[in-house]
Short mmCIF file of C-alpha atoms in Angstrom, two decimals:
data_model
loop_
_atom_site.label_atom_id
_atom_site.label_comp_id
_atom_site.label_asym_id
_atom_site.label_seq_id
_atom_site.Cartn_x
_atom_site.Cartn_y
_atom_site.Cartn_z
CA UNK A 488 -24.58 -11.44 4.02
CA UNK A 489 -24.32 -14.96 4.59
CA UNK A 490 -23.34 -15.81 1.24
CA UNK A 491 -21.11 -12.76 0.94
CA UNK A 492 -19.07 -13.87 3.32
CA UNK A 493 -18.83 -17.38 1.87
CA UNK A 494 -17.34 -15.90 -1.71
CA UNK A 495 -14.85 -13.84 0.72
CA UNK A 496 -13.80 -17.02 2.26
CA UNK A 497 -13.38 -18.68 -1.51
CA UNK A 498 -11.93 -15.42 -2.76
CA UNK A 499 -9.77 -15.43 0.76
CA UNK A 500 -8.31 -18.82 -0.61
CA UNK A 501 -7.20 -18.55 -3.94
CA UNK A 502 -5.60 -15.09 -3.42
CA UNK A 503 -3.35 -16.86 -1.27
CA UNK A 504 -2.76 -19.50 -3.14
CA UNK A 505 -1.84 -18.06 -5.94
CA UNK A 506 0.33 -15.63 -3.90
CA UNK A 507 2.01 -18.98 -3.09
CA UNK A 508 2.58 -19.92 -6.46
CA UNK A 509 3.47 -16.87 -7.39
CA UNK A 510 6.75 -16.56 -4.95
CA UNK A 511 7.54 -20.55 -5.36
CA UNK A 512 8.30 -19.29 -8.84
CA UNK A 513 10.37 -16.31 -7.99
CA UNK A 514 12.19 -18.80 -5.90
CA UNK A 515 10.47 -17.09 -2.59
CA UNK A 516 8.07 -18.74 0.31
CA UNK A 517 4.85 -17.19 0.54
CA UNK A 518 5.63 -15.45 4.31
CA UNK A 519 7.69 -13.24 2.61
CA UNK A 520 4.99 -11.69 0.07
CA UNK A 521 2.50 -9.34 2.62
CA UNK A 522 -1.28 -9.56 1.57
CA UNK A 523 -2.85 -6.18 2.19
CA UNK A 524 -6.26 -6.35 1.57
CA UNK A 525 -7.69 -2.94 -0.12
CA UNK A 526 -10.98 -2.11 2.06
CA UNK A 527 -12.46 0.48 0.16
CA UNK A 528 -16.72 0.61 0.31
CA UNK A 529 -16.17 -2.37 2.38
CA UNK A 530 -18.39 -2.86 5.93
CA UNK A 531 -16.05 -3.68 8.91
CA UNK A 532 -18.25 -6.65 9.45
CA UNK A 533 -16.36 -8.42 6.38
CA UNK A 534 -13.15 -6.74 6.76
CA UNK A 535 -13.15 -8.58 9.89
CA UNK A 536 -14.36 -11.83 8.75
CA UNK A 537 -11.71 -11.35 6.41
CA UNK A 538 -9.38 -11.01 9.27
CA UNK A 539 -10.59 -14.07 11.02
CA UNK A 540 -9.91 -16.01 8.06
CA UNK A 541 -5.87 -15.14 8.71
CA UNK A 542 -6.00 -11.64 6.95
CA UNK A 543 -3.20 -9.26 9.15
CA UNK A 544 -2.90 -6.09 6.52
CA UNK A 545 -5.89 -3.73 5.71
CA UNK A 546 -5.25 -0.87 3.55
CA UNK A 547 -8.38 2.07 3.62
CA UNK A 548 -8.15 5.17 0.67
CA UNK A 549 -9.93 7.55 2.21
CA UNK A 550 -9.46 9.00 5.74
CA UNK A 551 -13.19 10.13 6.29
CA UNK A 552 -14.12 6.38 5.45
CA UNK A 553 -11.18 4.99 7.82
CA UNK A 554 -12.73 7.23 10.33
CA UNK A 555 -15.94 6.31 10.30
CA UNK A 556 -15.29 2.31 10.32
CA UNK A 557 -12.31 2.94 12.68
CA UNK A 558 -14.12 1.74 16.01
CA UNK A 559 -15.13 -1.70 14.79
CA UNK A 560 -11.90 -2.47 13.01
CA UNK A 561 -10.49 -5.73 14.45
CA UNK A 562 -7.14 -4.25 15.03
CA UNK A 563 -6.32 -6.75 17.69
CA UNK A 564 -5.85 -9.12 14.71
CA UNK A 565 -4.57 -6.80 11.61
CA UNK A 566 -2.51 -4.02 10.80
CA UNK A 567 -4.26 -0.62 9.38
CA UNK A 568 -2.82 1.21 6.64
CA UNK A 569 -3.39 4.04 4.66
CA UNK A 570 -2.72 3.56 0.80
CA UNK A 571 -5.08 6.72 -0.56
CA UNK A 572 -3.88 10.19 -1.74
CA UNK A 573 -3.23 12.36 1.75
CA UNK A 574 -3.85 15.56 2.15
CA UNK A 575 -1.99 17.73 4.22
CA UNK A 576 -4.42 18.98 6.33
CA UNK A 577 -6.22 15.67 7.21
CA UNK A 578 -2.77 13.99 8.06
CA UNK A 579 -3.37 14.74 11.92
CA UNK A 580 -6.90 12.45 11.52
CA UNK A 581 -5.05 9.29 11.12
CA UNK A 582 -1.42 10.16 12.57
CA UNK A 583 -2.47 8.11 15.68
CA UNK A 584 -4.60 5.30 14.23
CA UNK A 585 -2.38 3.74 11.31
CA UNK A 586 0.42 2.07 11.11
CA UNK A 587 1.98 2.81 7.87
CA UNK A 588 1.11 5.55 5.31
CA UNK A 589 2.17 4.25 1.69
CA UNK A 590 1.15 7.39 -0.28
CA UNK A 591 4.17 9.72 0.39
CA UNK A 592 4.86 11.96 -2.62
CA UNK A 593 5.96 15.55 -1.47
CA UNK A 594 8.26 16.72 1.53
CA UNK A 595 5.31 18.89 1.96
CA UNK A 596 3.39 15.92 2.90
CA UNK A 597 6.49 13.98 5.04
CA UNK A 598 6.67 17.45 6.63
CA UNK A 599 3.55 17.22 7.96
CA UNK A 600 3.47 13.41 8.58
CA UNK A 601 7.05 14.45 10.82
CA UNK A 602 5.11 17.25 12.68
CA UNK A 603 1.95 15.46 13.75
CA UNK A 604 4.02 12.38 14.35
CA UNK A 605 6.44 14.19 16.39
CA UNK A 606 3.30 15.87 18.41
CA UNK A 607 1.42 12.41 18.87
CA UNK A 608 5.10 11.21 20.22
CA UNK A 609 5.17 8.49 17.57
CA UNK A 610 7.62 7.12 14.87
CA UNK A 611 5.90 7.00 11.77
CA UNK A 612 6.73 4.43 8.87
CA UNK A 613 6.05 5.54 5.55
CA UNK A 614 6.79 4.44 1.59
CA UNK A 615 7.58 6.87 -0.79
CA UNK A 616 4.82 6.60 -3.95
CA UNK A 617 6.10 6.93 -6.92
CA UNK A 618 4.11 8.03 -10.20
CA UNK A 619 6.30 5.03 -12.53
CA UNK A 620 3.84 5.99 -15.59
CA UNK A 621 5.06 9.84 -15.52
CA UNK A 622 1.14 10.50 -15.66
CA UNK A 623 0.34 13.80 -15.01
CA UNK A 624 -3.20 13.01 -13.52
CA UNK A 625 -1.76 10.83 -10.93
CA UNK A 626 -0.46 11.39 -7.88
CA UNK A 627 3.40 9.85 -7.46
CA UNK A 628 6.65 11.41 -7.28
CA UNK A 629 8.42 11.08 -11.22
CA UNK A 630 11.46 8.55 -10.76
CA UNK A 631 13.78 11.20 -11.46
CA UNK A 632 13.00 13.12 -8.64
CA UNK A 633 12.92 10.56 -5.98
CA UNK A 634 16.24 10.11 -4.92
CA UNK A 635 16.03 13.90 -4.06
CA UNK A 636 13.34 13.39 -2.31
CA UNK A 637 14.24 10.75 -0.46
CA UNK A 638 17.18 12.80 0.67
CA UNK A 639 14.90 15.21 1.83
CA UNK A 640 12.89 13.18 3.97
CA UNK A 641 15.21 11.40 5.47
CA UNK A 642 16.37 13.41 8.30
CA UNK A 643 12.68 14.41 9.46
CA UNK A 644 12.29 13.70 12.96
CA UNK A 645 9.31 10.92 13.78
CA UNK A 646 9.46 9.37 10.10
CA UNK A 647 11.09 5.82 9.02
CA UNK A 648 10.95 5.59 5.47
CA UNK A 649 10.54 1.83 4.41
CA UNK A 650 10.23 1.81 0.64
CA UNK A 651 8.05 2.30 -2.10
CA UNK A 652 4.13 1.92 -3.86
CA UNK A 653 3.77 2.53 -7.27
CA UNK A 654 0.26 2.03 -9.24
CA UNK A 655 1.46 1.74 -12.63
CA UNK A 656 -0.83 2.96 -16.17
CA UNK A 657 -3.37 0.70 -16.86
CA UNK A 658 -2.26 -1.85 -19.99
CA UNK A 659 -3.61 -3.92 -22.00
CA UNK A 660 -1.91 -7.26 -21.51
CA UNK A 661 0.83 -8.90 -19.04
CA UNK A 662 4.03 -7.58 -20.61
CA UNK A 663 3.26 -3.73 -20.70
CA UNK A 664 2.31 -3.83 -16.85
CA UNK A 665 5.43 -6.01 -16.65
CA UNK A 666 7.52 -3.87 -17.68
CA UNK A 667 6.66 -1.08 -15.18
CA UNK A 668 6.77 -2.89 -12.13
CA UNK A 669 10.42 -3.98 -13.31
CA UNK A 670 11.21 -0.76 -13.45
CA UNK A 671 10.11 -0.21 -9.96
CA UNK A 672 11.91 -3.06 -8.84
CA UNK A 673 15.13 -1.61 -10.27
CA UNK A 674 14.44 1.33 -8.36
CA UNK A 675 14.01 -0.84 -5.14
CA UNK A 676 17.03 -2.62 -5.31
CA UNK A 677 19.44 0.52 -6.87
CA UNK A 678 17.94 2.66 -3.53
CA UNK A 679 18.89 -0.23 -1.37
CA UNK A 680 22.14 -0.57 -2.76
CA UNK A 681 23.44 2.88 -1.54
CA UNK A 682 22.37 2.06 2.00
CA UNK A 683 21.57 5.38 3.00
CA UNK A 684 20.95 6.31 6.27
CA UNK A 685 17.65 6.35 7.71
CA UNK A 686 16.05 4.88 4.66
CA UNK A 687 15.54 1.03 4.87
CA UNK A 688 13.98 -0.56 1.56
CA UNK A 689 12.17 -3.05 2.92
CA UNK A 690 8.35 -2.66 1.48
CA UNK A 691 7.50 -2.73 -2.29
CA UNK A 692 4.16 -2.36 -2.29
CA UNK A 693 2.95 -2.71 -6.22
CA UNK A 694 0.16 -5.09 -7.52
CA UNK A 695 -3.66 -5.17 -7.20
CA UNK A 696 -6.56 -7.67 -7.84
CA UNK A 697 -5.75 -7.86 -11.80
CA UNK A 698 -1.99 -8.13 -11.46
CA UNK A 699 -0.88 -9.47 -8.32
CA UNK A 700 0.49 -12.55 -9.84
CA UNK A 701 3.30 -10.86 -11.86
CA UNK A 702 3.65 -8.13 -9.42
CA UNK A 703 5.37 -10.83 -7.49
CA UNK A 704 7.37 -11.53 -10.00
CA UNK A 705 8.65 -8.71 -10.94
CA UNK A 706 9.89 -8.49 -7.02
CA UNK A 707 6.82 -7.19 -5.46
CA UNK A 708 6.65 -8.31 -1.25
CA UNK A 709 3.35 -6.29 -0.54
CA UNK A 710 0.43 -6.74 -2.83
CA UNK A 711 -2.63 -4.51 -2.01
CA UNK A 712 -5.65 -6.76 -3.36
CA UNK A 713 -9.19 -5.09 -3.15
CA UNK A 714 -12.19 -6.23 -5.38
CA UNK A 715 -10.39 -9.59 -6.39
CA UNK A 716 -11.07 -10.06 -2.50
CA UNK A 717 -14.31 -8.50 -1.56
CA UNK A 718 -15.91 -8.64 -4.97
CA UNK A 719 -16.91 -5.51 -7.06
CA UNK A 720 -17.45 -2.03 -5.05
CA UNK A 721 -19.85 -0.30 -5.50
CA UNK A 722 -18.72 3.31 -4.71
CA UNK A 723 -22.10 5.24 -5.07
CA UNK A 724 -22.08 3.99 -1.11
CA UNK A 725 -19.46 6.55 -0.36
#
């Protein structure tokens, strides 16, 4: 354990020093790029170590896992999020334990979120996913649908939407993935440009442990870094 914690601590370092590099070049300050760290298979012993280190954003996939590790979450310290694909009917699970769900897709879903939000007596801050590769065995709203869905959600009692996540196709070098998160950062900025009401884009959550870096470039603020953090999962565990 001893060690593992160690190579978080290392790991801990350069993340955020390359997330520093990484705005300086986008003409940016690294306060305004959010470090989410994806917790996934990870113990709560080293999510909070990572915590301890400076760590304020944790980001779980799964709401049975969230659940179970929920207790012994240093939440004093960090934000929780939920960054997984939600289902509609374990949306009432987490509704009072999270602070932001980034993997809205569906009013079907933001329905929901509105409902159990609206129950719990709690305004709920969301970010609209959205599936930038059109791939079909994704989950993601297709860019040409999410202006009307944003219209849609808006006026849902309990629910602030605050931007967008996108996960983009997997590609083989820098300027493919490039070229998909400056899409999404089109999006991001055309959205915000209409200033419509009750929909603040404030969050663009794109860029894991392989592609961070240019994430930020591209306009990224919120990078959700997992194994590049904790090392490789091993998901046979859950």
């Amino acid at each position: 354990m001893a060690s593992s914690l160690i190579d978080v601590e290392y790991n801990y370092k350069t993340i955020c020093e390359n997330i520093s590099k990484a705005a300086q070049k986008c003409g940016k300050s690294a306060d305004e790029i959010t470090f989410l760290a994806a917790t996934k298979t990870v113990d709560a012993v080293t999510i909070n170590h990572a915590i301890s280190l400076g760590l304020s954003y944790i980001g779980e996939n799964r709401v049975q896992e969230l659940l179970s590790k929920f207790d012994q979450y240093d939440l004093d310290n960090a934000s929780l999020q939920f960054i997984g694909h939600l289902q509609t009917n374990k949306v009432r699970q987490i509704i009072d334990k999270v602070d932001l769900i980034q993997s809205v897709d569906s009013l079907k879903l933001a329905a929901e979120i509105s409902k159990q939000a609206t129950l719990k007596n709690k305004n709920m801050d969301i970010l609209i996913e959205v599936n930038v590769g059109m791939e079909d065995n994704k989950s993601g709203v297709f860019p040409e649908k999410l202006l009307d869905l944003l219209y849609q959600i808006k006026d849902l009692p309990s629910i602030n939407i605050k931007g967008l996540m996108a996960i983009p196709p997997i590609c083989e070098n820098s300027q493919k993935i490039c070229k998909y998160f400056d899409n999404m950062h089109k999006m991001f900025i055309d959205i915000k440009s209409k200033n419509i009401d009750n929909i603040s884009m404030d969050i663009l959550s794109m860029g894991m442990s392989d592609d961070y870096y240019e994430a930020i470039l591209s306009g990224s603020n919120m990078v959700r870094v997992g194994s590049a953090l904790f090392g490789a999962r091993n998901y046979n565990l859950v």
